[in-house]
Coordinates of C-alpha atoms (C1' of nucleotides) in Angstrom, one line a residue:
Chain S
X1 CA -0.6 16.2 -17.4
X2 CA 2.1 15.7 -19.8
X3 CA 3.8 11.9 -19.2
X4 CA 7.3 14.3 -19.6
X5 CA 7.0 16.3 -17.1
X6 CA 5.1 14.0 -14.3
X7 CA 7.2 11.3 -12.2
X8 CA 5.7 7.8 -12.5
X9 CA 8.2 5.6 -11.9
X10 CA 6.9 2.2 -13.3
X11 CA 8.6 -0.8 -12.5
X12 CA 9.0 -3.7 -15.1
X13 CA 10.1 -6.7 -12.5
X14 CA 8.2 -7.1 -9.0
X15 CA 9.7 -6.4 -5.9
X16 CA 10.7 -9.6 -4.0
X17 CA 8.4 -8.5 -1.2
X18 CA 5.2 -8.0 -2.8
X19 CA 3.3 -11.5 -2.3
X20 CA -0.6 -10.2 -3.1
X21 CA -1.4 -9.1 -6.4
X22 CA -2.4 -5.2 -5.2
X23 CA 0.8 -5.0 -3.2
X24 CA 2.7 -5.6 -6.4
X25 CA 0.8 -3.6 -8.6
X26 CA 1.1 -0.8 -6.0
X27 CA 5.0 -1.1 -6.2
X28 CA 5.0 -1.6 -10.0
X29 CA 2.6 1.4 -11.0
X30 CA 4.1 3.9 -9.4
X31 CA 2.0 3.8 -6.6
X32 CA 3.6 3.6 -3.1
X33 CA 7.2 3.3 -2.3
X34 CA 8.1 1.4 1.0
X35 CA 10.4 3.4 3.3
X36 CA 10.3 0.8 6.2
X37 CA 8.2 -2.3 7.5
X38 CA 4.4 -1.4 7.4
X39 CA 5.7 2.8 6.6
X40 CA 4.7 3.8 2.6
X41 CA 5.8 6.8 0.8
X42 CA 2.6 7.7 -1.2
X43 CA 4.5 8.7 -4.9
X44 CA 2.0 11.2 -6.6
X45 CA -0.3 8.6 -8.8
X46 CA -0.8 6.5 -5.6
X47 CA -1.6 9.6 -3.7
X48 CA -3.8 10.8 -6.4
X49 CA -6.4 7.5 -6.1
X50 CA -5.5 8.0 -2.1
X51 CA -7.6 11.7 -2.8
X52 CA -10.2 10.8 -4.9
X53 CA -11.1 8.3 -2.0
X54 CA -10.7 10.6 0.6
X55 CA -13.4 12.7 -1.2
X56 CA -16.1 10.2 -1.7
X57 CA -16.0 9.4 2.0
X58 CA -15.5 13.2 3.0
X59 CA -18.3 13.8 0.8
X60 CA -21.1 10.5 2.1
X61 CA -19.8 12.1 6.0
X62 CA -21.1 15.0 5.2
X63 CA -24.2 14.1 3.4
X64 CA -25.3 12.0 6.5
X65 CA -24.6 15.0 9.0
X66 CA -21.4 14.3 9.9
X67 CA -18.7 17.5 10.9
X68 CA -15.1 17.7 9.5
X69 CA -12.2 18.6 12.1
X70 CA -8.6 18.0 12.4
X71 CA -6.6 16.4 15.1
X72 CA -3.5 16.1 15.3
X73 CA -0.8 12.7 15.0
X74 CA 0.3 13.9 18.5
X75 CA -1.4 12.8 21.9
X76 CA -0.4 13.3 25.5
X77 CA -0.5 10.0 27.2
X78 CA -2.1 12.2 30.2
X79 CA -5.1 11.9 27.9
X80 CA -5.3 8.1 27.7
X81 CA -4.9 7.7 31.6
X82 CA -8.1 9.4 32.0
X83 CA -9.9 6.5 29.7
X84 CA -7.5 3.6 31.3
X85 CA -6.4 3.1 27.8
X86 CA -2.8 4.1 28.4
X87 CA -1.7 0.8 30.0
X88 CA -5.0 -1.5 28.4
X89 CA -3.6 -0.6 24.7
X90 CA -0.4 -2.5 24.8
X91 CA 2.7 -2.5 22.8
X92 CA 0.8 -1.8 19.8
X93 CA 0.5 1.8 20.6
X94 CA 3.9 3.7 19.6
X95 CA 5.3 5.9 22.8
X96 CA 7.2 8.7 22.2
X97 CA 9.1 10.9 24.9
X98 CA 9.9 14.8 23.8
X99 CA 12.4 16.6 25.2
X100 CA 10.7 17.8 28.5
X101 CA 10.6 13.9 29.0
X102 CA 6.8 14.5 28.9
X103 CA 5.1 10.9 27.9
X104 CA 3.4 11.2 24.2
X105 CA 1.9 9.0 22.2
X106 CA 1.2 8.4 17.8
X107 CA -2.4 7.8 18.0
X108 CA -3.8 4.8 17.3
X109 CA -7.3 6.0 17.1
X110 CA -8.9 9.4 19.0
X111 CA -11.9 8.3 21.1
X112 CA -10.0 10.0 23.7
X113 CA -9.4 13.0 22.8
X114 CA -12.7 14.1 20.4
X115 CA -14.2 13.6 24.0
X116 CA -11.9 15.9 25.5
X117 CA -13.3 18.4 22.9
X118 CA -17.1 17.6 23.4
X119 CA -16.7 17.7 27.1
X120 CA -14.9 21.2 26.7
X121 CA -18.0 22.8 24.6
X122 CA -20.9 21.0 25.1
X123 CA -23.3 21.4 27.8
X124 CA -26.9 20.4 26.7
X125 CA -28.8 17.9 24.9
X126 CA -30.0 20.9 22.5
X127 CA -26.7 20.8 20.7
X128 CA -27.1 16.6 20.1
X129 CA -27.1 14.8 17.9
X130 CA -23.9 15.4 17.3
X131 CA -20.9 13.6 15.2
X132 CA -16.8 14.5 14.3
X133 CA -15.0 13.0 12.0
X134 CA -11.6 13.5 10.6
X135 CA -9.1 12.0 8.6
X136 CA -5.8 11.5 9.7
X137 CA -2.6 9.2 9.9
X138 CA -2.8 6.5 12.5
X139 CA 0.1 4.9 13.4
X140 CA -0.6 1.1 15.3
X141 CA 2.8 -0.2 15.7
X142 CA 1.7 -3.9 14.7
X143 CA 3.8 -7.0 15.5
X144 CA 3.9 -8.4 11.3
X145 CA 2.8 -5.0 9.3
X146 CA 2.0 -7.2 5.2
X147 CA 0.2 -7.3 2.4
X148 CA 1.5 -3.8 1.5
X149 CA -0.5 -1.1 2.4
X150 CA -3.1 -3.4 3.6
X151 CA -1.4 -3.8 6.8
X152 CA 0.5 -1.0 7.5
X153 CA 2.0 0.5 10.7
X154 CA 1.3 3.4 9.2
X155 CA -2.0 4.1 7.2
X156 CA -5.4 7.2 6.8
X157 CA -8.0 6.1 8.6
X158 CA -11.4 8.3 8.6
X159 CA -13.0 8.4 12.1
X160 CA -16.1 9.8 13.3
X161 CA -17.3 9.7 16.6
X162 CA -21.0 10.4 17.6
X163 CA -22.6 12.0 20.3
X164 CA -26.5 11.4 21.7
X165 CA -27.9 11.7 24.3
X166 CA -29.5 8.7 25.3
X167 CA -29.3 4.9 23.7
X168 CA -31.8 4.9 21.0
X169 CA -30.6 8.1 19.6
X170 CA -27.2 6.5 19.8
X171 CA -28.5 4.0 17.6
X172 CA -30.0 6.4 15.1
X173 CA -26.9 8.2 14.8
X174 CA -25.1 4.3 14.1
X175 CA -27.6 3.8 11.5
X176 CA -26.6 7.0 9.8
X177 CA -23.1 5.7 9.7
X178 CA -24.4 2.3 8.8
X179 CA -26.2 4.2 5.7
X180 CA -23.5 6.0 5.0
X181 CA -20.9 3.1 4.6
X182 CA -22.9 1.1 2.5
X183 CA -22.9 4.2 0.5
X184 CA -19.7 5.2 0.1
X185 CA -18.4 1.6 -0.4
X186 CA -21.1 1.6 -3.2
X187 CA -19.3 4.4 -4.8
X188 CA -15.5 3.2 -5.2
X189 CA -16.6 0.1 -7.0
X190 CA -16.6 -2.0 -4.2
X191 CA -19.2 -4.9 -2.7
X192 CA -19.0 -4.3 1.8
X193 CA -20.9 -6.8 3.5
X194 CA -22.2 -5.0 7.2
X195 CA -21.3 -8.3 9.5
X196 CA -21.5 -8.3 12.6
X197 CA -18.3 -8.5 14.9
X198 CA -16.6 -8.3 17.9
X199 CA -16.2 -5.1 19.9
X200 CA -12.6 -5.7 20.4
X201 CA -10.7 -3.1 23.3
X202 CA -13.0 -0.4 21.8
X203 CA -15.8 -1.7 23.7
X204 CA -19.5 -2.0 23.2
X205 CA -22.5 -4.1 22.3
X206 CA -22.9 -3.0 19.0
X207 CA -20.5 -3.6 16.0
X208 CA -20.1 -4.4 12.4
X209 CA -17.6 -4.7 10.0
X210 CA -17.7 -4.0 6.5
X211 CA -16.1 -6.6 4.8
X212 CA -15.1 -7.0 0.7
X213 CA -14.3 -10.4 -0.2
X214 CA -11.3 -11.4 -1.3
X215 CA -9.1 -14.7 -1.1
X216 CA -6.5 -12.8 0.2
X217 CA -8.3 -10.9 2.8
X218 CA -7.2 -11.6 6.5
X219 CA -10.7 -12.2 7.9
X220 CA -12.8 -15.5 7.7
X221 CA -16.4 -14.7 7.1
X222 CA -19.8 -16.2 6.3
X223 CA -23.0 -14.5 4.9
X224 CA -26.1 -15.2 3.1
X225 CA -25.2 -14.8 -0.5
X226 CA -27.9 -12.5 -0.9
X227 CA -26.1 -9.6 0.8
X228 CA -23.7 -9.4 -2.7
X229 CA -26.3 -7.9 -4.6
X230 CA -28.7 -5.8 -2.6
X231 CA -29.6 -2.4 -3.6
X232 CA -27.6 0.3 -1.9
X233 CA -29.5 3.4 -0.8
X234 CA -29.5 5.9 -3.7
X235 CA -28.9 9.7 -3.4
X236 CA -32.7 10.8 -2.6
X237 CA -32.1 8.4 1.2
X238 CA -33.0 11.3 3.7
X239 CA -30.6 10.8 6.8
X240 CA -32.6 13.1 8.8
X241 CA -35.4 10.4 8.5
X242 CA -35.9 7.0 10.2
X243 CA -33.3 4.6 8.7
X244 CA -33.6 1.8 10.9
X245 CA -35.7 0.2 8.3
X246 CA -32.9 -0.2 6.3
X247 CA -30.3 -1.3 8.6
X248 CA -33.3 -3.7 9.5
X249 CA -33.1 -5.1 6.4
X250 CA -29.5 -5.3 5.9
X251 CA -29.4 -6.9 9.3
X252 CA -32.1 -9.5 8.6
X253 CA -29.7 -11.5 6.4
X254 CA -27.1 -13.8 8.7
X255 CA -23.5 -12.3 8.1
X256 CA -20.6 -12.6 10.6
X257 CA -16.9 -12.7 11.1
X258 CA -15.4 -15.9 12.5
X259 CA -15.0 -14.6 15.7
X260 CA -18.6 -14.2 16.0
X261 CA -20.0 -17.0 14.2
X262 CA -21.8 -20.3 15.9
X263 CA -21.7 -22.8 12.7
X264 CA -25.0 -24.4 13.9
X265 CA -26.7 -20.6 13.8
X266 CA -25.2 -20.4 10.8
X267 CA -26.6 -23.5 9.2
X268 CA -30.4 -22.8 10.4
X269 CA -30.2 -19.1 9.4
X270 CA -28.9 -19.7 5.7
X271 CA -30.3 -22.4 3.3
X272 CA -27.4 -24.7 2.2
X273 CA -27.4 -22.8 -1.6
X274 CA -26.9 -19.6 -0.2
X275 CA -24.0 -19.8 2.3
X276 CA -20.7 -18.3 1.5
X277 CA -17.9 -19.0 4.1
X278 CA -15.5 -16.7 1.9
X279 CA -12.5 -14.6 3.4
X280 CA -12.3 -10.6 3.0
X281 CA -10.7 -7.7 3.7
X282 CA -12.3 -5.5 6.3
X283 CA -12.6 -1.4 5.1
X284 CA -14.6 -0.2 7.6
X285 CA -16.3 -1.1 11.1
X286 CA -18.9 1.2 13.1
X287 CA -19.4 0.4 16.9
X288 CA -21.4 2.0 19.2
X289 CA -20.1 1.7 22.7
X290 CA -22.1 3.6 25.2
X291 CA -20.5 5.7 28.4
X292 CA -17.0 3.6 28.4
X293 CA -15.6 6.8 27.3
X294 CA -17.8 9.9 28.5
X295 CA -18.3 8.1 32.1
X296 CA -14.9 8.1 33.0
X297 CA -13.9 11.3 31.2
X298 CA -16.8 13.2 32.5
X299 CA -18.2 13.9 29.1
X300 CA -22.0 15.2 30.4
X301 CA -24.6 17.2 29.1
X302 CA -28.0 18.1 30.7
X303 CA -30.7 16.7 29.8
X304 CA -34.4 18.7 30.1
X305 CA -35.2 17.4 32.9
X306 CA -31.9 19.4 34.1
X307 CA -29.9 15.9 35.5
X308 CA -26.5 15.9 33.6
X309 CA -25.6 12.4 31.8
X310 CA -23.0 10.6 30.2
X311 CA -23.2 11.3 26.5
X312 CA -23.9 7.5 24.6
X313 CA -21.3 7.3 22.0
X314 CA -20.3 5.6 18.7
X315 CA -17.2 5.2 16.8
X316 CA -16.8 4.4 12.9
X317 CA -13.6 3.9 10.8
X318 CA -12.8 3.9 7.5
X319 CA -9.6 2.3 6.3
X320 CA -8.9 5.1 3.5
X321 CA -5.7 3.5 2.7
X322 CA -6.9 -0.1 3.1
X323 CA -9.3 1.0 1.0
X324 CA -7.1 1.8 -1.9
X325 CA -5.3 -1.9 -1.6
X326 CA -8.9 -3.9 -1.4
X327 CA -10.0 -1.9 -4.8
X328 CA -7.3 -3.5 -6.7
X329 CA -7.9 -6.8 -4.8
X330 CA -11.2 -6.0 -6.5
X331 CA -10.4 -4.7 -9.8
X332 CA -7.1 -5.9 -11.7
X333 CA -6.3 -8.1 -14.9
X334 CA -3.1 -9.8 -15.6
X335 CA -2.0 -6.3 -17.3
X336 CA -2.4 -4.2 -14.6
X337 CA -5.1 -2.2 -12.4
X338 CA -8.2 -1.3 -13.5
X339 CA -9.8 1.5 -11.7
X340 CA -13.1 2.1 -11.5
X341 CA -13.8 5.8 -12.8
X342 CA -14.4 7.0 -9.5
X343 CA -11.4 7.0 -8.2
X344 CA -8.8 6.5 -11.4
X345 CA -6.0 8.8 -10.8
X346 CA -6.4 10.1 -14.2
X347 CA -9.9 10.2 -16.8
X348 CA -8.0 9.3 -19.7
X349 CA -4.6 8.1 -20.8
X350 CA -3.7 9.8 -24.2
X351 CA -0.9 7.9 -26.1
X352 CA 0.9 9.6 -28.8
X353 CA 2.4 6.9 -30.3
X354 CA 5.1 8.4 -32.4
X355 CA 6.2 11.7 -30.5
X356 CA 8.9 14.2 -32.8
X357 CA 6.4 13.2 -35.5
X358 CA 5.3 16.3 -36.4
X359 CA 1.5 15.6 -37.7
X360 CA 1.4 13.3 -35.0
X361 CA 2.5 15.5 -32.2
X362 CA 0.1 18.3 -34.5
X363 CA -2.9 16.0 -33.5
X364 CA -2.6 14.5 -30.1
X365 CA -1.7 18.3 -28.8
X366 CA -4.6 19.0 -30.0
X367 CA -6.4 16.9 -28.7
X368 CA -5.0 17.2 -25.2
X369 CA -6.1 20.3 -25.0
X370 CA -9.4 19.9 -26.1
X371 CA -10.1 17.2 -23.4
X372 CA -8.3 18.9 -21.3
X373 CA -10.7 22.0 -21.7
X374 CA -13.7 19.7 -21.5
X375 CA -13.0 19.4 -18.0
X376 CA -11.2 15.6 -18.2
X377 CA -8.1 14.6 -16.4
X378 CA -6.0 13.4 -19.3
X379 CA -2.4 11.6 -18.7
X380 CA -0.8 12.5 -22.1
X381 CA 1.5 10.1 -22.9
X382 CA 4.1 12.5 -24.9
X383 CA 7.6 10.5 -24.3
X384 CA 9.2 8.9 -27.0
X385 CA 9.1 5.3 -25.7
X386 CA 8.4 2.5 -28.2
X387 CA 4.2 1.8 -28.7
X388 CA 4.6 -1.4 -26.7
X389 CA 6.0 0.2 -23.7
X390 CA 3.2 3.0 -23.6
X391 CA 0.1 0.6 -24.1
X392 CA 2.0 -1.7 -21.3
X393 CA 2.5 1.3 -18.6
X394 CA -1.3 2.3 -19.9
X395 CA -2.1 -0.8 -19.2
X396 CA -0.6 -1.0 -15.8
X397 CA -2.0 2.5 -14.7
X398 CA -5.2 1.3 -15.4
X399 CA -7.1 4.7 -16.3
X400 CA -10.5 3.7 -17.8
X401 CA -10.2 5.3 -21.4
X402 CA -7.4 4.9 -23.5
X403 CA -7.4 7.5 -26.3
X404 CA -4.5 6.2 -29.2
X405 CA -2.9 8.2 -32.0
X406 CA -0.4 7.5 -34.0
X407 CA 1.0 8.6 -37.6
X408 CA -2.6 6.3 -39.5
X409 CA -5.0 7.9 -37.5
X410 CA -3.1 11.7 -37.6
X411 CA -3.3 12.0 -41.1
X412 CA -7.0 10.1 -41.2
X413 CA -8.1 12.8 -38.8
X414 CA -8.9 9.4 -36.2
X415 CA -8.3 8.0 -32.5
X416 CA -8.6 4.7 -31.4
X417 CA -10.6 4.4 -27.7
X418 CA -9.7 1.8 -25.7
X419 CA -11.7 0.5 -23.0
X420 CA -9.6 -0.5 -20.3
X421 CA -11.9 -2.8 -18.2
X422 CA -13.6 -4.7 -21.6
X423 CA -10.8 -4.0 -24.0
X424 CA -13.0 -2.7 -26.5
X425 CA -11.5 -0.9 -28.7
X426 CA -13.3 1.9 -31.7
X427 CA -12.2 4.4 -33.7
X428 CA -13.8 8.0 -33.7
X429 CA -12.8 11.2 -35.5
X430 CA -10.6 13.5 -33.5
X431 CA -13.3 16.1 -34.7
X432 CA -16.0 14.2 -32.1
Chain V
rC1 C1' 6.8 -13.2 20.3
rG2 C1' 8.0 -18.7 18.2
rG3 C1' 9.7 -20.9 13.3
rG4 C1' 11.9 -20.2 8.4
rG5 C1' 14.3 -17.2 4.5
rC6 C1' 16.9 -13.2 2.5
rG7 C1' 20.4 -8.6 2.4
rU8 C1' 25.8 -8.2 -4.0
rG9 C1' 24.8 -1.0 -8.9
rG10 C1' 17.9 1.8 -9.4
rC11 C1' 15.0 -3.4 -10.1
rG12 C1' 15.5 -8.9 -10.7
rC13 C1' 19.4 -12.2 -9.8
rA14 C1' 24.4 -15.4 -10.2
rG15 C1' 28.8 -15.8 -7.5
rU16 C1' 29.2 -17.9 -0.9
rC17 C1' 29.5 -24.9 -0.2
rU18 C1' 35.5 -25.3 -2.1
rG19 C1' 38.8 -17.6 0.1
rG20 C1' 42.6 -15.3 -5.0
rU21 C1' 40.9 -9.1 -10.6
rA22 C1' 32.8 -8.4 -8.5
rG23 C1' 29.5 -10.6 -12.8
rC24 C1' 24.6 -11.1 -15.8
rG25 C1' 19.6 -9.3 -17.6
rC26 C1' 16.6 -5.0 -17.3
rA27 C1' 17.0 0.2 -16.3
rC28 C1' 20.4 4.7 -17.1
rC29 C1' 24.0 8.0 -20.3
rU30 C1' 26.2 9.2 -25.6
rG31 C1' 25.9 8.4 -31.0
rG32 C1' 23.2 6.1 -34.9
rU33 C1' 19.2 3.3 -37.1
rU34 C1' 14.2 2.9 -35.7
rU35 C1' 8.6 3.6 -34.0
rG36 C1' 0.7 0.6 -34.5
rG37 C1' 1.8 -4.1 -28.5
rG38 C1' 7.8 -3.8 -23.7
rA39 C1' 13.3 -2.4 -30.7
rC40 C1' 18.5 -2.9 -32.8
rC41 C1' 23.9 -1.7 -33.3
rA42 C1' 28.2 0.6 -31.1
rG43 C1' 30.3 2.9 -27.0
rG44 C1' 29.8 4.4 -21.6
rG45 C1' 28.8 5.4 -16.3
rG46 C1' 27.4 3.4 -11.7
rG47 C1' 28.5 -1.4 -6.4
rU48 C1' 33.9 0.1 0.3
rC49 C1' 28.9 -7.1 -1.7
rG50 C1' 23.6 -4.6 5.2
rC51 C1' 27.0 -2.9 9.6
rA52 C1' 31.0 -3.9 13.1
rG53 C1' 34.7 -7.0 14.8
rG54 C1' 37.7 -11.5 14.1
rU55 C1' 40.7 -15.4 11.3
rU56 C1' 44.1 -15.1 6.9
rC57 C1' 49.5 -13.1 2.8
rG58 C1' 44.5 -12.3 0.9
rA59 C1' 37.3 -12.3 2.8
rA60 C1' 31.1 -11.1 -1.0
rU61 C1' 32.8 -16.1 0.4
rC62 C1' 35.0 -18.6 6.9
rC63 C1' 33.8 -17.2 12.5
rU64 C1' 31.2 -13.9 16.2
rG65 C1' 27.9 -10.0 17.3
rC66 C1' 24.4 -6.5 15.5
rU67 C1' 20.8 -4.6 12.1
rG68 C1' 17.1 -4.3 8.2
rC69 C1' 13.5 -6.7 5.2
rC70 C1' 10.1 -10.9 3.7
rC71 C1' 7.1 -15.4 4.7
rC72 C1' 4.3 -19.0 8.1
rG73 C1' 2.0 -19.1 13.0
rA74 C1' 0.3 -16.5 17.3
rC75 C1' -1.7 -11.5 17.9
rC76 C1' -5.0 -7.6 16.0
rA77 C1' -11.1 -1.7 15.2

RNA sequence: CGGGGCGUGGCGCAGUCUGGUAGCGCACCUGGUUUGGGACCAGGGGGUCGCAGGUUCGAAUCCUGCUGCCCCGACCA
């Protein structure tokens, strides 16, 4: 992508708004642009990252057995009333009249109605274990939306909802998820604790949330320090296999949200050097919650004994936007963002540094196209900004490779490579 | 929902107390000189000062109501 012909509005001066350093780094590269409290226009390098993102998960879903569908923004409060949801939720859910003055509602979340699908197709326990994701605009019409896209009203959440039919296969299907968390976490760059927490209004006896710390995350949280450097299951983990082991060991090491924590359990669980009492920013959280929703909603298959039961069910979330926000929590410098190579919206920023120059233009073109060829992403700087303004927006964009020509290394046949994350710097023949 | 703050050109702000031609920096446009870490000179465009009402000869400025946004707290998959 030629820098001409792309829109990336950078901003020199911060917003007034922007308090946390990923909020103003969002707003300054280009990222998002705010179209009311908690609401975000994604501008196309912000939405870019939101992609790459959306594929890892989409991609660990799959790998642990998990089934893509759609459902819509859209839900009839009928629905809800079935589950007793429609008055429990509150004001945070957004309530929407159409023009038959039918009662609607912007989702919050869809336990409701994926179990309006299962109960509509499935009959038997042959067809478990099953589990339905998708990944779709919530909308939870919080009281003090902040930090940016941290807090929305507004924000992509991935949810998958599993199906079993009876407890312990309930659980395996949870330590799937669990798997499949620490995975994609793993991934993007980023360090998620599993700690266990509170069921909240979704209900259940089994819950944890996957927490990266950060000073500016709105959770208080304590752990074993252990937990920050564990090995994360590699690619050969076969989800079709017993993972409890795994969870089992995650699990074995004391880690909880304040909601949940006793200090005294705290204290006897985790030697005095290892305890971190830290805050963090919660990405994800899987629950598994049982027949609160197939009971009353009749959601039923029969079993081989031929009695029909309630299906046992689990739900997990991903904060896909959230996500986004606690990467540059994670990953920033005083310059700018610095995105892990994962999920950078572009492989490589190419900076001609003296566009209209014709041996200079002669070389970077070529160049672009050559990486280009090679399969990279390239941003090619091609405007005719000043050098310090292009290795300041590089900078701020945060692609991991900077690749630097100017008139010197045109006619020595060389390009500078910049590291963004070390900032070290060598020079390579255009040739290589 | 309780408390606090803010709304003046695309962004950041001054001007409001004490009413009297709407300003500054950046950004943008034109011409020129420039180009290895956010250039310089000259010229230029763009704002019914959040909205509505009131006071006044005259309101960005004073009064009333409304609205939007931000921060702290409470709340919260």
């Amino acid at each position: 992508m030629r820098l001409s012909q792309y829109f990336l509005p950078i901003l020199k001066e911060t917003p007034k708004e922007a308090e946390i350093v990923s909020h103003r780094l969002m707003l300054r590269a280009g990222l998002i642009r705010q179209q009311a409290a908690g609401i975000y226009s994604w501008l196309p390098l912000g939405y870019k990252v939101l992609r790459k993102i959306e594929q890892i998960v989409r991609e660990e879903q799959d790998r642990a057995g998990a089934v893509e569908l759609l459902m819509p923004t859209i839900q009839s409060a009928d629905l809800w009333r079935e589950s007793g949801r429609y008055d429990a939720y509150g004001k945070e859910m957004l309530r929407i009249t159409d023009r038959h003055d039918r009662e609607m509602l912007y989702g919050p979340t869809n336990e409701e109605m994926i179990t309006e699908i299962f109960r509509s197709y499935v009959r038997s326990y042959k067809e478990l274990p099953l589990n339905l994701y998708h990944m779709q605009w919530k909308f939870r019409d919080e009281v003090r939306p902040r930090f940016g896209i941290m807090r929305g009203r507004e924000f992509l959440m991935k949810d998958a909802y599993s199906f079993d039919v009876s407890k312990e296969k309930a659980v395996e299907a949870y330590n799937r998820m669990f798997v499949a968390y620490l995975r994609t976490y793993k991934r993007m760059g980023l360090t998620a604790i599993p700690m266990r927490a509170e069921t909240g209004p979704i209900g259940g006896d089994l819950s944890h949330e996957f927490i990266v710390l950060a000073d500016t995350g709105e959770s208080g949280v304590f752990c074993h320090a252990d937990l920050l450097n564990k090995p994360i299951p590699g690619d050969d983990v076969d989800f079709r296999g017993d993972l409890s082991g795994i969870v089992a060991d995650w699990t074995s090491l004391y880690a909880a949200t304040e909601d949940m924590i006793e200090m005294s359990e705290f204290e006897a669980a985790v030697p005095e050097d290892k305890r971190i009492a830290a805050r963090g920013i919660e990405v994800g959280q899987t629950f598994y919650f049982g027949t609160k929703y197939s009971e009353p909603m009749g959601a039923t298959v029969t079993t081989s004994d031929g009695t029909d039961v309630p299906v046992h069910m689990g739900s997990y979330g991903v904060g896909v936007s959230r996500v986004l926000g606690a990467i540059i929590e994670a990953s920033h410098d005083d310059n700018g963002i610095i995105w892990p190579q994962s999920v950078a919206p572009f492989d490589v920023g190419l900076i001609n540094l003296k566009s209209g120059d014709a041996a200079t233009d002669a070389a970077c073109d070529g160049l672009y196209e050559q990486l280009t060829n090679a399969g990279l992403d390239v941003l090619y700087d091609d405007t005719d900004q000043r050098p310090g303004g292009k290795f300041a927006t590089a900078d701020l964009i945060g692609v991991p490779w900077q690749v630097i020509i100017g008139p010197r290394g045109a006619a020595a046949g060389e390009a500078e490579i910049k590291n963004r994350k070390t900032g070290e710097r060598e020079t390579l023949p255009i040739a290589d």
